[in-house]
Coordinates of C-alpha atoms and ligand atoms in Angstrom, one line a residue:
M1 CA 0.0 0.0 0.0
T2 CA 2.9 2.3 0.7
S3 CA 4.1 2.1 -2.9
E4 CA 1.0 4.0 -4.0
L5 CA 2.0 6.9 -1.8
I6 CA 5.7 7.4 -2.4
T7 CA 8.5 6.2 -4.6
S8 CA 11.6 4.6 -3.0
K9 CA 13.6 7.8 -3.8
E10 CA 11.1 9.9 -1.8
L11 CA 11.2 7.4 1.1
I12 CA 14.9 8.2 1.7
K13 CA 14.1 11.9 2.0
M14 CA 11.1 11.5 4.2
D15 CA 12.5 9.8 7.3
P16 CA 9.5 7.6 7.6
V17 CA 9.6 6.9 11.3
F18 CA 11.9 9.1 13.3
G19 CA 11.1 12.0 11.1
Q20 CA 7.3 11.8 11.6
H21 CA 5.7 14.8 13.2
S22 CA 4.1 12.5 15.9
F23 CA 7.5 10.9 16.7
D24 CA 8.4 12.0 20.2
D25 CA 11.6 10.2 21.1
H26 CA 9.8 6.9 21.4
E27 CA 12.2 4.2 22.8
Q28 CA 11.2 1.4 20.4
I29 CA 8.8 0.8 17.5
V30 CA 8.2 -2.8 16.4
F31 CA 6.7 -3.7 13.1
C32 CA 5.1 -7.2 13.1
N33 CA 4.2 -9.2 10.0
D34 CA 2.8 -12.7 9.6
K35 CA 1.9 -13.9 6.2
D36 CA -0.1 -17.0 7.3
T37 CA -2.5 -15.1 9.6
G38 CA -2.4 -11.8 7.7
L39 CA -1.2 -10.0 10.8
K40 CA 0.2 -6.5 10.2
A41 CA 0.8 -4.7 13.5
I42 CA 2.9 -2.0 15.0
I43 CA 3.9 -1.8 18.6
G44 CA 5.0 1.5 19.9
I45 CA 7.0 1.8 23.2
H46 CA 7.2 5.5 24.1
S47 CA 8.7 5.2 27.5
T48 CA 9.7 2.6 30.1
V49 CA 11.1 5.1 32.7
L50 CA 8.3 4.5 35.2
G51 CA 7.8 0.8 34.5
P52 CA 6.8 -1.5 31.6
A53 CA 5.0 0.2 28.8
L54 CA 1.3 -0.7 29.1
G55 CA -1.3 0.2 26.7
G56 CA -4.1 -1.4 24.7
T57 CA -4.2 -2.8 21.2
R58 CA -6.4 -1.2 18.6
M59 CA -7.6 -3.0 15.5
W60 CA -8.7 -0.5 12.9
N61 CA -9.1 -0.4 9.1
Y62 CA -6.4 2.2 8.6
K63 CA -6.4 3.7 5.1
N64 CA -2.6 3.2 4.9
E65 CA 0.4 2.5 7.0
W66 CA 1.1 6.2 7.7
E67 CA -2.2 6.5 9.4
A68 CA -1.5 3.4 11.6
L69 CA 2.0 4.6 12.5
N70 CA 0.7 8.0 13.3
D71 CA -1.9 6.5 15.6
V72 CA 0.4 4.2 17.4
L73 CA 3.0 7.0 17.9
R74 CA 0.3 9.4 19.3
L75 CA -1.5 6.8 21.4
S76 CA 1.7 5.3 23.0
R77 CA 2.9 8.8 24.0
G78 CA -0.5 9.5 25.5
M79 CA -0.2 6.4 27.7
T80 CA 3.1 7.5 29.1
F81 CA 1.6 10.7 30.4
K82 CA -1.7 9.0 31.5
S83 CA 0.1 6.6 33.8
A84 CA 2.5 9.3 35.0
I85 CA -0.3 11.7 36.0
T86 CA -2.3 8.9 37.6
G87 CA 0.6 7.9 39.8
L88 CA 1.0 4.4 38.3
D89 CA 4.4 2.8 37.9
L90 CA 3.9 2.1 34.3
G91 CA 5.5 3.4 31.1
G92 CA 3.6 4.2 27.9
G93 CA 3.0 1.8 25.0
K94 CA 0.3 0.9 22.5
A95 CA -0.2 -1.4 19.6
V96 CA -2.2 -1.2 16.4
I97 CA -3.3 -4.0 14.2
I98 CA -4.1 -3.0 10.6
G99 CA -7.4 -4.6 9.5
D100 CA -11.1 -4.8 10.0
A101 CA -11.8 -6.3 13.5
K102 CA -15.2 -7.5 12.3
T103 CA -13.9 -9.6 9.4
Q104 CA -10.2 -10.1 9.7
K105 CA -9.7 -10.9 13.4
T106 CA -9.1 -14.6 14.1
P107 CA -7.8 -16.5 17.2
E108 CA -4.8 -17.4 15.1
L109 CA -4.0 -13.8 14.3
M110 CA -4.5 -12.8 18.0
R111 CA -2.1 -15.6 19.1
R112 CA 0.5 -14.6 16.6
F113 CA 0.2 -11.0 17.8
G114 CA 0.6 -12.3 21.4
E115 CA 3.9 -14.1 20.3
F116 CA 5.3 -10.8 19.1
V117 CA 4.3 -9.2 22.4
N118 CA 6.0 -12.1 24.2
G119 CA 9.1 -11.5 22.2
L120 CA 9.5 -8.1 24.0
S121 CA 9.9 -9.9 27.3
G122 CA 7.6 -7.6 29.3
R123 CA 8.9 -4.2 28.0
Y124 CA 5.4 -3.9 26.5
I125 CA 2.2 -5.2 28.2
T126 CA -1.0 -5.2 26.1
A127 CA -4.7 -4.8 26.9
E128 CA -7.8 -4.1 24.9
D129 CA -8.7 -1.0 23.0
V130 CA -11.1 -0.2 20.1
G131 CA -11.8 -3.4 18.1
M132 CA -10.7 -5.7 20.9
T133 CA -12.6 -7.6 23.7
T134 CA -11.6 -9.3 26.9
K135 CA -12.1 -12.5 25.0
D136 CA -9.3 -11.5 22.5
M137 CA -7.0 -10.8 25.5
D138 CA -7.8 -14.2 26.9
T139 CA -6.6 -15.6 23.5
V140 CA -3.4 -13.5 23.7
R141 CA -2.9 -14.8 27.3
E142 CA -2.5 -18.4 25.9
V143 CA 0.9 -17.4 24.5
T144 CA 2.2 -14.6 26.7
P145 CA 1.9 -13.5 30.4
Y146 CA 2.4 -9.9 29.2
V147 CA -1.3 -9.1 28.8
T148 CA -4.0 -7.4 31.0
G149 CA -7.7 -6.8 30.6
I150 CA -8.4 -10.5 30.6
S151 CA -11.8 -11.8 31.8
E152 CA -12.6 -12.2 35.5
S153 CA -13.1 -15.9 35.2
K154 CA -9.5 -16.1 34.1
G155 CA -8.2 -14.0 37.0
G156 CA -8.4 -10.6 35.3
A157 CA -10.1 -7.4 36.3
G158 CA -12.7 -7.6 33.6
N159 CA -14.2 -5.0 31.3
P160 CA -12.4 -1.6 32.0
S161 CA -15.0 0.6 30.3
P162 CA -17.4 1.2 33.3
V163 CA -14.4 2.2 35.3
T164 CA -13.2 4.5 32.6
A165 CA -16.7 6.1 32.4
Y166 CA -16.7 6.6 36.2
G167 CA -13.4 8.5 35.9
V168 CA -14.7 10.6 33.1
F169 CA -17.7 11.4 35.2
M170 CA -15.5 12.4 38.1
G171 CA -13.4 14.6 35.8
M172 CA -16.5 16.2 34.3
K173 CA -17.8 17.0 37.8
A174 CA -14.5 18.6 38.7
A175 CA -14.5 20.7 35.5
A176 CA -18.1 21.8 36.5
K177 CA -16.9 22.8 39.9
F178 CA -14.1 24.9 38.4
Q179 CA -16.3 26.5 35.7
Y180 CA -19.6 27.0 37.6
G181 CA -18.6 26.8 41.3
S182 CA -20.7 23.6 41.8
D183 CA -20.1 20.0 40.7
V184 CA -23.8 19.2 40.5
L185 CA -24.6 18.3 36.9
E186 CA -28.4 18.3 37.4
D187 CA -30.1 20.2 34.5
K188 CA -26.8 20.7 32.6
N189 CA -27.1 20.0 28.9
V190 CA -24.6 17.3 28.1
Y191 CA -23.8 15.9 24.6
V192 CA -22.3 12.5 24.6
Q193 CA -20.7 11.8 21.2
G194 CA -20.2 8.0 20.8
I195 CA -22.2 5.7 23.0
G196 CA -20.1 2.6 22.9
N197 CA -18.8 0.8 26.0
V198 CA -17.7 3.9 27.8
G199 CA -20.2 6.4 26.4
E200 CA -23.2 4.3 27.5
A201 CA -21.9 3.9 31.0
L202 CA -21.3 7.6 31.2
V203 CA -24.8 8.3 30.0
E204 CA -26.1 6.2 33.0
H205 CA -24.1 8.3 35.5
L206 CA -25.3 11.5 33.9
V207 CA -29.0 10.4 33.9
N208 CA -28.8 9.4 37.5
E209 CA -27.5 12.8 38.4
G210 CA -30.4 14.5 36.5
A211 CA -28.5 16.0 33.6
N212 CA -30.2 16.6 30.2
V213 CA -28.4 14.1 28.0
T214 CA -28.3 14.1 24.2
I215 CA -26.5 11.3 22.4
S216 CA -25.0 10.9 19.0
D217 CA -23.4 7.9 17.3
I218 CA -22.9 6.6 13.7
S219 CA -24.9 3.5 14.7
Q220 CA -28.6 4.0 14.6
E221 CA -29.1 0.7 16.4
R222 CA -27.0 1.8 19.4
L223 CA -28.8 5.1 19.5
E224 CA -32.2 3.5 19.8
E225 CA -30.9 1.0 22.4
V226 CA -29.4 3.6 24.7
R227 CA -32.4 5.9 24.2
N228 CA -34.8 3.1 25.2
K229 CA -32.8 2.2 28.2
F230 CA -32.2 5.7 29.7
G231 CA -34.9 8.0 28.0
V232 CA -32.2 10.4 26.6
T233 CA -32.5 12.4 23.5
I234 CA -31.0 11.3 20.1
Y235 CA -29.2 14.2 18.4
G236 CA -31.1 14.9 15.2
G237 CA -29.1 17.7 13.6
N238 CA -26.1 17.6 11.3
D239 CA -23.5 19.7 13.1
I240 CA -23.2 18.7 16.8
Y241 CA -20.3 21.2 17.3
S242 CA -22.5 24.2 16.7
E243 CA -25.2 23.2 19.1
A244 CA -25.9 25.2 22.3
M245 CA -24.8 23.0 25.2
D246 CA -23.1 23.1 28.6
I247 CA -20.8 20.1 28.3
Y248 CA -19.4 18.3 25.2
A249 CA -18.3 14.7 26.0
P250 CA -16.3 13.2 23.1
C251 CA -16.5 9.4 23.6
A252 CA -15.9 8.2 20.0
L253 CA -12.5 8.7 18.3
G254 CA -9.8 11.4 18.7
A255 CA -9.0 14.8 17.1
T256 CA -12.6 16.1 17.1
I257 CA -11.3 19.4 18.4
N258 CA -9.6 20.8 15.3
D259 CA -9.5 23.8 13.0
E260 CA -12.9 23.0 11.6
T261 CA -14.8 22.6 14.9
I262 CA -13.0 24.7 17.5
Y263 CA -14.6 28.1 16.7
K264 CA -18.1 26.6 16.4
L265 CA -18.0 25.0 19.9
Q266 CA -20.7 26.4 22.2
A267 CA -19.9 24.2 25.2
K268 CA -18.4 25.7 28.4
I269 CA -16.7 22.4 29.3
I270 CA -15.1 19.6 27.3
A271 CA -14.8 16.3 29.2
G272 CA -14.9 12.9 27.5
A273 CA -13.2 9.5 27.1
A274 CA -11.7 9.7 23.6
N275 CA -7.9 9.7 23.4
N276 CA -6.1 12.6 21.8
Q277 CA -9.2 14.9 21.5
L278 CA -7.1 17.9 20.5
E279 CA -5.8 17.5 17.0
D280 CA -3.0 19.9 17.8
E281 CA -2.5 20.0 21.6
N282 CA -0.7 23.4 21.6
K283 CA -2.7 25.2 19.1
H284 CA -6.2 23.9 19.9
G285 CA -5.5 23.8 23.7
G286 CA -4.6 27.5 23.4
I287 CA -7.7 28.5 21.5
L288 CA -9.9 26.7 24.1
K289 CA -8.2 28.6 26.9
D290 CA -8.7 31.9 25.0
R291 CA -12.3 31.1 24.5
G292 CA -12.9 30.3 28.2
I293 CA -13.8 26.7 27.5
V294 CA -12.6 24.4 30.3
Y295 CA -10.9 21.4 28.8
A296 CA -10.5 18.4 31.2
P297 CA -7.4 16.7 29.7
D298 CA -8.3 13.4 28.1
F299 CA -5.4 11.4 29.3
L300 CA -6.1 12.5 32.9
I301 CA -9.8 11.8 33.1
N302 CA -10.0 8.6 31.0
A303 CA -7.4 6.8 33.2
G304 CA -10.0 4.6 34.9
G305 CA -9.4 1.8 32.4
I306 CA -5.7 1.7 33.1
I307 CA -6.3 1.9 36.8
N308 CA -8.5 -1.2 36.3
V309 CA -6.0 -3.2 34.4
Y310 CA -3.1 -2.1 36.7
A311 CA -5.0 -4.0 39.4
E312 CA -4.1 -7.2 37.6
L313 CA -0.4 -6.5 38.0
E314 CA -0.5 -5.1 41.5
N315 CA -3.2 -7.4 42.9
Y316 CA -5.4 -4.6 44.4
D317 CA -9.2 -5.1 44.7
R318 CA -12.3 -3.4 43.2
Q319 CA -12.6 -1.0 46.2
E320 CA -9.1 0.3 45.6
I321 CA -9.8 0.5 41.8
M322 CA -12.8 2.8 42.5
R323 CA -10.9 4.8 45.1
K324 CA -8.1 5.5 42.7
T325 CA -10.6 6.4 40.0
E326 CA -12.6 8.7 42.2
N327 CA -9.4 10.5 42.9
I328 CA -9.5 11.8 39.3
Y329 CA -11.9 14.4 40.6
H330 CA -9.2 15.9 42.9
T331 CA -6.4 15.6 40.3
T332 CA -8.5 17.3 37.7
L333 CA -9.3 20.2 40.0
E334 CA -5.6 20.5 40.9
I335 CA -4.6 20.6 37.2
L336 CA -7.3 23.2 36.4
D337 CA -6.1 25.4 39.2
H338 CA -2.5 25.0 38.3
A339 CA -3.3 26.0 34.7
K340 CA -5.1 29.1 35.9
V341 CA -2.4 30.2 38.3
N342 CA 0.3 29.7 35.7
D343 CA -1.7 31.1 32.8
I344 CA -1.1 28.0 30.7
T345 CA -3.5 25.5 29.0
T346 CA -5.0 22.7 31.0
H347 CA -3.4 20.2 28.7
M348 CA 0.1 21.7 29.2
A349 CA -0.5 21.9 33.0
A350 CA -1.2 18.1 33.1
L351 CA 1.7 17.4 30.8
N352 CA 4.1 19.4 33.0
I353 CA 3.2 17.5 36.1
A354 CA 3.4 14.2 34.3
R355 CA 6.8 15.1 32.8
E356 CA 8.1 16.2 36.2
R357 CA 7.3 12.8 37.7
I358 CA 9.1 11.0 34.8
A359 CA 12.2 13.3 35.1
T360 CA 12.4 12.8 38.8
R361 CA 12.3 9.0 38.4
K362 CA 14.9 9.2 35.6
R363 CA 17.2 11.0 38.0
E364 CA 16.6 8.5 40.7
N365 CA 17.1 5.6 38.3
S366 CA 20.5 6.9 37.2
K367 CA 21.9 7.3 40.7
Ligands
NAD1 N1 -12.8 1.4 26.9 C1 -12.0 2.0 27.8 O1 -11.8 1.6 28.9 C2 -11.2 3.3 27.3 C3 -10.2 3.8 28.1 C4 -9.6 5.0 27.8 C5 -10.0 5.6 26.6 N2 -10.9 5.1 25.8 C6 -11.3 5.8 24.5 O2 -12.7 6.2 24.6 C7 -13.3 6.1 23.3 C8 -14.5 5.2 23.4 O3 -14.1 3.9 23.8 P1 -15.1 2.6 23.8 O4 -14.4 1.5 24.5 O5 -16.4 3.1 24.3 O6 -15.2 2.3 22.3 P2 -16.4 1.6 21.5 O7 -15.8 1.2 20.2 O8 -17.1 0.7 22.4 O9 -17.4 2.9 21.2 C9 -17.2 3.9 20.3 C10 -18.5 4.4 19.8 O10 -18.3 5.5 19.0 C11 -19.1 5.4 17.8 N3 -18.6 6.3 16.8 C12 -17.5 6.1 16.0 N4 -17.4 7.1 15.2 C13 -18.3 8.1 15.5 C14 -18.6 9.4 15.1 N5 -17.9 10.0 14.1 N6 -19.6 10.0 15.7 C15 -20.3 9.5 16.7 N7 -20.1 8.2 17.1 C16 -19.1 7.5 16.6 C17 -19.2 4.0 17.5 O11 -20.3 3.6 16.7 C18 -19.2 3.4 18.9 O12 -20.6 3.2 19.3 C19 -12.1 5.6 22.4 O13 -11.5 6.7 21.8 C20 -11.2 4.9 23.3 O14 -9.8 4.9 22.8 C21 -11.6 3.9 26.1

């Protein structure tokens, strides 16, 4: 597929990996190929300073390898900062499998992928992400111990999505406290974009709190299912970004805050589960700040899932998982205050604190 994009002469000029815009001094990038199963995967290890690089595997029908590489570079970097800010002794990694999870995912392919993970001897530990299930992780577990997110019946912590949703809810409440002086979300108009595993669980928390919830998704079936369950409103327009709302909760894919959407946004708060919500974290983070829109950094408030899988490595129980996840409320408030005091974006405030923790550990490790 690459040959359609560039000629070999151009390839030399382009620095295909280390020269990419999204390359951020990643420690290791592993390209995995298996002819028999059709596996084409990339594992990105951004940092192992705080511990083994843990992050999920995404299976997606990428248009080309550049898209897959860009995704794994961005996602693995995000995991480094997510674990650092959450206080976990984990580095940042992620994997992508190129292909359609509905038609191309087989147990053989998952096992072969697991063997590649195993070959890294624990520098990278995988888990589920978009296109993956706990059952897939159980299959990976057959060939490597370096996997989390396996089913409870096999000793795992089970589905991380409800925990992620609870953390997002906590982060959203903290953002409301900061923006409105109260964290009560009753009567607030909240738009949840993407009502998959996390989005649906978030809708439940919001409905229980008395918020006015509007949902959007590309799947009409999901929309009807969630509406029938919770009595929420299905978004009927064609430009969600221009709608009058209090809170925008992106829970589908990343980069929805971009040049096209950012000046249309009417929300006073952005708090959702999607990874890498800002297409350009400096530029778009800055515009949100200037527009007075409180952005609860994605990698901070969607950390419930990693807290959940970390329990499998550290052997802590559900109560501790929920306590750590609830703490996202306090961390979010701290970050929002830190950003205000220092007149920087909330994203930068969170990054600075995460980077400081990594730098301190690096100094300790080198002693
Ligand atoms: N599952 C977790 O624990 C977890 C943890 C951290 C971050 N995240 C992130 O949160 C997001 C959601 O995760 P999930 O596990 O719920 O995924 P999911 O695949 O279960 O749900 C995603 C939903 O978004 C919908 N969608 C896709 N494109 C859309 C669009 N353009 N507009 C509206 N809806 C759209 C899909 O139809 C689906 O219903 C992802 O970005 C994921 O990386 C998830």
